[in-house]
Short mmCIF file of C-alpha atoms in Angstrom, two decimals:
data_model
loop_
_atom_site.label_atom_id
_atom_site.label_comp_id
_atom_site.label_asym_id
_atom_site.label_seq_id
_atom_site.Cartn_x
_atom_site.Cartn_y
_atom_site.Cartn_z
CA MET A 1 173.29 129.78 200.72
CA LYS A 2 173.43 131.26 196.59
CA SER A 3 174.95 135.04 195.89
CA PRO A 4 172.21 137.05 194.66
CA LEU A 5 172.60 138.62 191.57
CA VAL A 6 174.37 141.53 190.72
CA THR A 7 173.24 143.91 188.08
CA VAL A 8 176.04 146.22 187.62
CA ILE A 9 175.04 149.21 185.25
CA ILE A 10 178.43 150.90 183.03
CA VAL A 11 177.24 154.32 181.79
CA ASN A 12 180.46 154.72 179.10
CA SER A 13 181.22 157.80 176.56
CA ASN A 14 184.75 157.90 175.15
CA ALA A 15 186.14 155.58 177.94
CA GLY A 16 188.69 153.87 175.36
CA GLU A 17 190.53 150.69 176.34
CA LEU A 18 189.25 150.65 179.67
CA LEU A 19 185.80 150.31 178.92
CA VAL A 20 186.45 146.11 177.95
CA GLN A 21 188.82 146.59 180.90
CA SER A 22 185.87 147.43 183.23
CA VAL A 23 184.11 144.95 181.58
CA HIS A 24 186.36 142.21 181.56
CA GLY A 25 187.14 143.28 185.50
CA VAL A 26 183.78 142.50 186.62
CA LEU A 27 182.68 139.12 184.22
CA SER A 28 185.57 137.89 186.11
CA SER A 29 183.38 138.52 189.36
CA ASP A 30 183.30 134.95 191.79
CA SER A 31 179.63 136.70 191.82
CA PRO A 32 176.45 135.68 189.45
CA VAL A 33 176.54 139.38 187.99
CA GLU A 34 174.94 140.86 184.43
CA ILE A 35 176.00 143.64 183.30
CA ILE A 36 173.99 146.45 181.07
CA VAL A 37 176.11 149.00 179.33
CA VAL A 38 174.91 152.54 178.18
CA ASP A 39 176.40 154.07 175.68
CA ASN A 40 176.22 158.16 175.49
CA GLY A 41 176.94 158.62 171.81
CA SER A 42 181.14 157.61 171.99
CA VAL A 43 182.36 158.21 168.31
CA ASP A 44 186.48 156.49 169.74
CA GLY A 45 185.49 153.59 168.76
CA SER A 46 185.25 151.85 172.35
CA ILE A 47 181.51 150.36 171.58
CA GLU A 48 182.72 148.92 168.89
CA ARG A 49 185.47 147.59 170.55
CA LEU A 50 182.82 146.04 173.56
CA ARG A 51 180.44 144.34 170.96
CA SER A 52 183.67 142.73 169.07
CA VAL A 53 184.84 141.15 172.66
CA TYR A 54 182.06 140.64 174.39
CA GLY A 55 178.86 141.51 171.89
CA LEU A 56 178.05 137.71 172.30
CA SER A 57 178.23 137.23 176.10
CA GLU A 58 174.25 136.53 177.82
CA ARG A 59 175.66 138.78 180.58
CA VAL A 60 176.22 141.93 178.51
CA THR A 61 173.89 144.18 177.47
CA ILE A 62 174.86 147.24 175.28
CA VAL A 63 172.35 149.98 174.95
CA GLU A 64 173.48 152.38 172.65
CA LEU A 65 172.35 155.96 172.87
CA ARG A 66 172.75 158.11 169.24
CA GLU A 67 173.37 161.68 171.62
CA ASN A 68 175.13 162.40 174.85
CA THR A 69 171.66 162.73 177.01
CA GLY A 70 173.39 162.70 180.23
CA PHE A 71 175.25 160.09 182.52
CA THR A 72 171.89 160.44 185.21
CA HIS A 73 169.75 160.00 182.28
CA ALA A 74 171.68 156.87 180.71
CA ASN A 75 171.60 155.56 184.65
CA ASN A 76 167.69 155.73 184.89
CA LEU A 77 167.58 154.82 181.98
CA ALA A 78 169.55 151.18 183.05
CA ILE A 79 168.36 150.91 186.29
CA GLY A 80 164.84 150.14 183.91
CA MET A 81 166.30 146.92 183.22
CA THR A 82 167.74 145.20 186.24
CA LYS A 83 166.78 142.10 187.40
CA GLY A 84 169.27 142.24 190.01
CA GLU A 85 168.56 142.22 194.05
CA TYR A 86 171.95 144.25 193.91
CA ILE A 87 172.60 147.59 191.79
CA LEU A 88 176.21 148.44 191.22
CA ALA A 89 176.59 151.62 189.62
CA LEU A 90 180.03 151.14 188.37
CA ASN A 91 182.42 154.13 186.19
CA PRO A 92 183.29 152.55 183.19
CA ASP A 93 187.48 153.47 183.36
CA ASN A 94 187.22 151.41 187.66
CA ILE A 95 188.85 148.42 186.92
CA ILE A 96 188.04 145.72 190.03
CA GLN A 97 189.38 142.73 191.35
CA PRO A 98 187.60 139.54 190.95
CA ASP A 99 186.58 139.21 195.11
CA THR A 100 185.68 143.03 194.89
CA ILE A 101 181.71 142.70 194.44
CA SER A 102 181.66 139.77 197.26
CA GLY A 103 183.13 141.11 199.73
CA MET A 104 181.27 143.91 199.32
CA LEU A 105 178.05 141.84 198.95
CA LYS A 106 179.12 140.33 201.87
CA VAL A 107 179.27 143.92 203.73
CA LEU A 108 175.86 145.47 202.70
CA ALA A 109 174.16 142.61 203.45
CA ALA A 110 175.57 141.60 206.92
CA ASP A 111 173.35 145.07 208.01
CA PRO A 112 169.96 146.09 207.60
CA ASP A 113 170.55 149.32 208.36
CA ALA A 114 172.70 150.67 204.81
CA GLY A 115 171.31 151.06 202.02
CA MET A 116 174.72 151.82 199.79
CA ALA A 117 178.20 150.53 199.61
CA GLY A 118 181.02 151.55 198.52
CA CYS A 119 184.72 150.60 198.32
CA LEU A 120 187.98 152.06 199.28
CA ILE A 121 188.82 154.06 195.28
CA LYS A 122 193.07 154.56 194.62
CA ASN A 123 193.93 156.54 191.84
CA PRO A 124 196.62 154.26 189.21
CA ASP A 125 199.41 155.62 191.53
CA GLY A 126 198.03 153.58 194.50
CA SER A 127 197.12 156.63 197.02
CA GLU A 128 193.32 157.20 197.50
CA GLN A 129 190.70 158.89 195.58
CA ALA A 130 189.64 162.10 196.77
CA GLY A 131 186.21 161.83 197.43
CA CYS A 132 185.39 157.67 197.75
CA ARG A 133 184.62 159.17 201.76
CA ARG A 134 182.63 162.37 202.63
CA ALA A 135 181.25 164.54 204.34
CA VAL A 136 178.51 166.18 202.21
CA PRO A 137 179.51 169.54 201.59
CA THR A 138 177.80 171.60 202.65
CA PRO A 139 177.33 175.50 202.42
CA TRP A 140 179.10 176.18 205.59
CA ARG A 141 182.30 172.92 204.55
CA THR A 142 182.38 175.38 201.46
CA VAL A 143 183.31 178.43 203.40
CA VAL A 144 185.02 176.32 205.39
CA ARG A 145 187.09 174.74 203.12
CA ILE A 146 187.70 178.45 200.89
CA LEU A 147 189.17 180.56 203.15
CA HIS A 148 191.17 177.31 204.51
CA LEU A 149 189.43 177.44 208.18
CA ASP A 150 190.37 173.31 208.77
CA LYS A 151 193.89 174.44 208.81
CA ILE A 152 194.20 177.86 210.66
CA PHE A 153 191.45 175.94 213.14
CA PRO A 154 192.20 171.50 213.12
CA SER A 155 191.37 171.02 216.16
CA HIS A 156 187.81 172.69 215.90
CA PRO A 157 184.96 170.48 215.25
CA ARG A 158 183.82 172.89 213.02
CA PHE A 159 185.83 173.57 211.20
CA ARG A 160 186.24 170.60 210.09
CA ASN A 161 187.32 169.55 206.26
CA PHE A 162 184.66 167.43 203.96
CA VAL A 163 187.45 165.62 202.66
CA LEU A 164 187.86 162.59 204.02
CA SER A 165 190.48 161.54 202.19
CA GLN A 166 193.18 164.11 204.82
CA THR A 167 192.19 161.52 207.39
CA PRO A 168 193.83 157.99 208.44
CA LEU A 169 192.25 155.25 206.62
CA PRO A 170 189.23 153.03 209.25
CA ASP A 171 190.64 150.50 210.01
CA ASN A 172 186.53 148.62 209.41
CA PRO A 173 183.57 149.62 207.53
CA VAL A 174 181.86 152.44 209.16
CA TYR A 175 179.00 154.92 208.24
CA VAL A 176 179.97 158.23 205.79
CA GLU A 177 177.64 160.71 204.63
CA ALA A 178 178.70 160.49 200.86
CA ILE A 179 180.80 158.20 198.35
CA SER A 180 181.52 157.82 194.76
CA GLY A 181 179.48 158.04 192.45
CA ALA A 182 182.57 155.77 190.56
CA PHE A 183 181.22 153.04 192.84
CA MET A 184 178.00 152.39 194.58
CA LEU A 185 176.29 149.16 195.36
CA ILE A 186 172.93 149.50 196.29
CA LYS A 187 170.15 147.09 197.61
CA LYS A 188 167.23 146.99 195.13
CA GLU A 189 164.93 147.59 197.75
CA ALA A 190 166.61 150.67 199.02
CA LEU A 191 165.79 152.41 195.89
CA SER A 192 163.27 151.90 194.98
CA GLU A 193 162.00 153.96 198.33
CA VAL A 194 164.61 157.37 197.29
CA GLY A 195 164.07 156.42 193.70
CA LEU A 196 165.71 157.37 190.30
CA MET A 197 168.63 159.85 189.96
CA ASP A 198 168.13 163.11 189.14
CA GLU A 199 168.36 164.15 186.11
CA ALA A 200 169.29 167.54 186.43
CA TYR A 201 171.75 166.55 186.99
CA PHE A 202 174.14 166.18 183.51
CA ILE A 203 177.08 165.04 184.71
CA HIS A 204 178.80 165.43 188.17
CA CYS A 205 177.12 165.86 192.50
CA ASP A 206 174.99 163.41 191.54
CA ASP A 207 176.33 161.10 193.91
CA LEU A 208 176.67 163.39 196.42
CA ASP A 209 172.52 164.18 195.72
CA TRP A 210 171.03 160.05 195.43
CA CYS A 211 173.14 159.93 198.95
CA MET A 212 172.09 163.05 201.10
CA ARG A 213 168.19 161.24 200.03
CA PHE A 214 169.67 157.30 201.14
CA ARG A 215 170.79 159.36 204.02
CA GLN A 216 167.20 161.09 203.68
CA LEU A 217 164.55 158.57 204.81
CA GLY A 218 167.65 156.48 207.55
CA TRP A 219 169.02 154.47 204.67
CA LYS A 220 172.87 154.87 205.91
CA ILE A 221 175.90 154.83 203.68
CA LEU A 222 178.83 152.13 204.02
CA PHE A 223 182.98 152.92 203.77
CA VAL A 224 184.45 149.34 203.21
CA PRO A 225 188.08 149.96 203.31
CA ASN A 226 189.48 146.47 202.75
CA ILE A 227 188.46 147.13 199.50
CA VAL A 228 190.08 148.76 196.51
CA ALA A 229 188.91 149.69 193.44
CA VAL A 230 191.15 151.32 190.72
CA HIS A 231 189.41 154.70 188.80
CA HIS A 232 191.40 156.10 185.60
CA LYS A 233 189.58 159.44 187.02
CA GLY A 234 188.52 161.43 183.43
CA ALA A 235 188.97 159.21 180.96
CA CYS A 236 185.84 160.41 179.69
CA SER A 237 185.86 163.74 180.30
CA TYR A 238 189.46 164.72 178.74
CA LYS A 239 188.53 165.54 174.93
CA LYS A 240 186.05 168.11 176.81
CA PRO A 241 187.31 170.25 179.43
CA VAL A 242 185.36 173.22 179.42
CA PHE A 243 181.79 171.35 178.68
CA VAL A 244 182.36 169.06 182.14
CA LEU A 245 183.18 172.75 183.99
CA TRP A 246 180.82 173.32 183.26
CA HIS A 247 177.78 170.84 183.82
CA LYS A 248 180.17 170.53 187.01
CA HIS A 249 179.67 173.66 188.84
CA ARG A 250 176.01 173.83 187.58
CA GLY A 251 175.95 171.02 189.42
CA MET A 252 177.02 172.17 192.76
CA VAL A 253 175.01 175.54 192.70
CA TYR A 254 171.42 173.19 191.48
CA PHE A 255 172.46 170.70 195.33
CA TYR A 256 172.95 173.90 197.25
CA LYS A 257 169.94 175.60 196.07
CA LYS A 258 168.17 172.10 196.20
CA PHE A 259 169.08 171.00 200.11
CA PHE A 260 170.19 174.32 201.61
CA LYS A 261 168.26 176.91 200.36
CA HIS A 262 166.10 177.51 203.27
CA GLN A 263 168.88 176.25 206.28
CA TYR A 264 171.52 179.35 204.81
CA PRO A 265 170.85 183.13 205.27
CA ALA A 266 171.18 183.96 201.69
CA PRO A 267 174.02 185.83 202.60
CA LEU A 268 176.55 183.14 202.41
CA MET A 269 174.13 181.11 200.04
CA TRP A 270 174.85 184.05 197.32
CA PHE A 271 178.97 183.95 198.99
CA VAL A 272 179.02 180.26 198.06
CA ILE A 273 177.50 180.40 194.74
CA GLY A 274 179.39 183.34 193.41
CA THR A 275 182.22 181.61 194.30
CA VAL A 276 181.36 178.12 192.52
CA TRP A 277 180.92 180.59 189.81
CA ALA A 278 183.74 182.91 190.07
CA ARG A 279 186.34 179.26 189.99
CA PHE A 280 184.48 178.75 186.88
CA ILE A 281 185.34 181.54 184.93
CA GLY A 282 188.69 181.30 185.89
CA LEU A 283 189.76 177.29 185.22
CA VAL A 284 187.78 178.40 181.77
CA CYS A 285 190.33 181.03 181.62
CA ILE A 286 193.31 178.57 182.31
CA GLU A 287 191.73 175.62 179.81
CA GLY A 288 191.37 177.88 177.05
CA ILE A 289 195.08 179.45 177.72
CA LYS A 290 195.98 175.69 177.56
CA LEU A 291 194.65 175.70 174.00
CA LEU A 292 195.53 179.36 172.94
CA LYS A 293 199.64 177.42 173.97
CA ASN A 294 198.56 174.34 172.13
CA ARG A 295 197.76 175.52 168.65
CA GLY A 296 201.04 177.97 168.50
CA VAL A 297 200.22 181.29 169.64
CA SER A 298 202.04 183.32 172.51
CA GLY A 299 201.93 186.81 173.02
CA ARG A 300 205.31 187.57 171.12
CA GLU A 301 203.97 185.71 167.77
CA TYR A 302 200.91 187.71 168.07
CA GLU A 303 199.35 189.90 165.40
CA PRO A 304 196.15 191.22 164.13
CA GLY A 305 193.96 188.65 162.57
CA LYS A 306 196.25 186.21 163.51
CA LEU A 307 195.22 185.26 167.20
CA ALA A 308 191.70 185.57 165.69
CA SER A 309 191.71 183.40 162.63
CA LYS A 310 192.79 180.38 164.31
CA ILE A 311 190.14 180.45 167.75
CA LYS A 312 187.94 180.52 163.67
CA SER A 313 189.66 177.17 163.28
CA ILE A 314 188.66 175.55 167.04
CA PRO A 315 186.35 172.93 165.71
CA LEU A 316 182.63 174.09 168.63
CA PRO A 317 180.87 171.22 169.85
CA SER A 318 178.02 170.58 167.66
CA GLU A 319 174.24 170.93 168.91
CA THR A 320 172.79 168.80 171.10
CA LYS A 321 170.10 166.91 169.66
CA ILE A 322 167.04 165.62 171.21
CA LEU A 323 167.77 161.57 171.18
CA GLN A 324 164.64 159.44 169.74
CA THR A 325 165.71 156.29 169.75
CA SER A 326 168.29 153.53 170.47
CA LYS A 327 170.55 152.15 167.90
CA LEU A 328 169.42 149.02 166.87
CA PRO A 329 171.45 146.06 166.68
CA THR A 330 173.44 145.01 163.15
CA SER A 331 172.38 141.66 161.11
CA HIS A 332 176.11 140.51 162.96
CA ASP A 333 174.84 141.91 166.32
CA ASP A 334 171.53 139.69 166.76
CA GLU A 335 173.10 138.35 170.39
CA ILE A 336 173.29 141.57 171.87
CA LYS A 337 169.66 143.01 173.39
CA SER A 338 169.85 146.56 173.11
CA ILE A 339 166.21 147.46 174.27
CA PRO A 340 165.09 151.68 174.69
CA VAL A 341 163.18 151.10 178.18
CA PRO A 342 160.63 154.77 178.95
CA LEU A 343 161.76 156.32 182.13
CA ASP A 344 159.85 157.29 184.58
CA LYS A 345 160.48 160.88 186.44
CA VAL A 346 162.34 161.81 189.61
CA GLN A 347 159.92 162.54 191.71
CA ASP A 348 161.12 164.42 195.40
CA ASN A 349 163.19 166.84 193.75
CA ASN A 350 161.89 169.62 196.24
CA ILE A 351 163.21 167.93 199.29
CA GLN A 352 164.51 169.98 201.93
CA ALA A 353 167.48 168.84 204.08
CA GLY A 354 168.90 170.85 207.39
CA PRO A 355 172.12 172.51 207.95
CA LEU A 356 175.30 169.36 208.40
#
């Protein structure tokens, strides 16, 4: 029986040489694949490098956006262009093996109740990456983690940590509440029912949102422990740490309000949301200290006006511009398909969920 076509979506944002490695891993797959790479305004030469290596491949479609319009928007844009029965959302810094897709297809296709599946994601050092299998971080579970109640009451079912990577790996595929957005294999029939990514998330937390919505509509989520991908986490975000931190924490607050606002007492919700923003402020301060140290500023060398002059020299991000069109290929890139696609709005932002 012929294997079904899988459309692999890769959203690139300054992934460097890893983008080419990721695409190479997909094209080496023993399953029929097509790749749609959406570039979110990269300036590191990664998309030019990809063009030079795979620009003439009929299986690779490259869409260039002038500005970073967000991870979710770029994915939704690509989803509208897919031809496959299955869609694999893959990060550009995630490297797979030739049998990764075929192995995952075999598991997902055999389970009529499952709408998406994720594999075991490892760090480059071989350790399991947190987040590839997890419970949904509900407000209560967040409180448990903040107060370390899981360590105080390790055997109590009400105080379990939502990070499942701290538990032994299962021997066989199991159902989980959420998987990592770095690798999501999705049945197109399930996606047509659930809908596109919620573009209220710029980056981060969009995978949790999607997992919640899949489960709300009765689709199960599989974690497959015997199939591995290697994720060089952070390769696309290290240059703008504060930008990433802002959207990560903002996304988490939006996630809590969207799914749990009416399911938990207001004091608990405000405590959790306040803690999220307090964590953001703390991490920004740490990044600021790192920046000052890297620029040679310390308390011992401080002089009036000296610190201010150094701060003024820090380059600020340019204003975000509204995307007007996708870049069209140049004459020597005629083989590369660059297609702007209109995007429908996500319709289910008001879905509610009970406590987990």
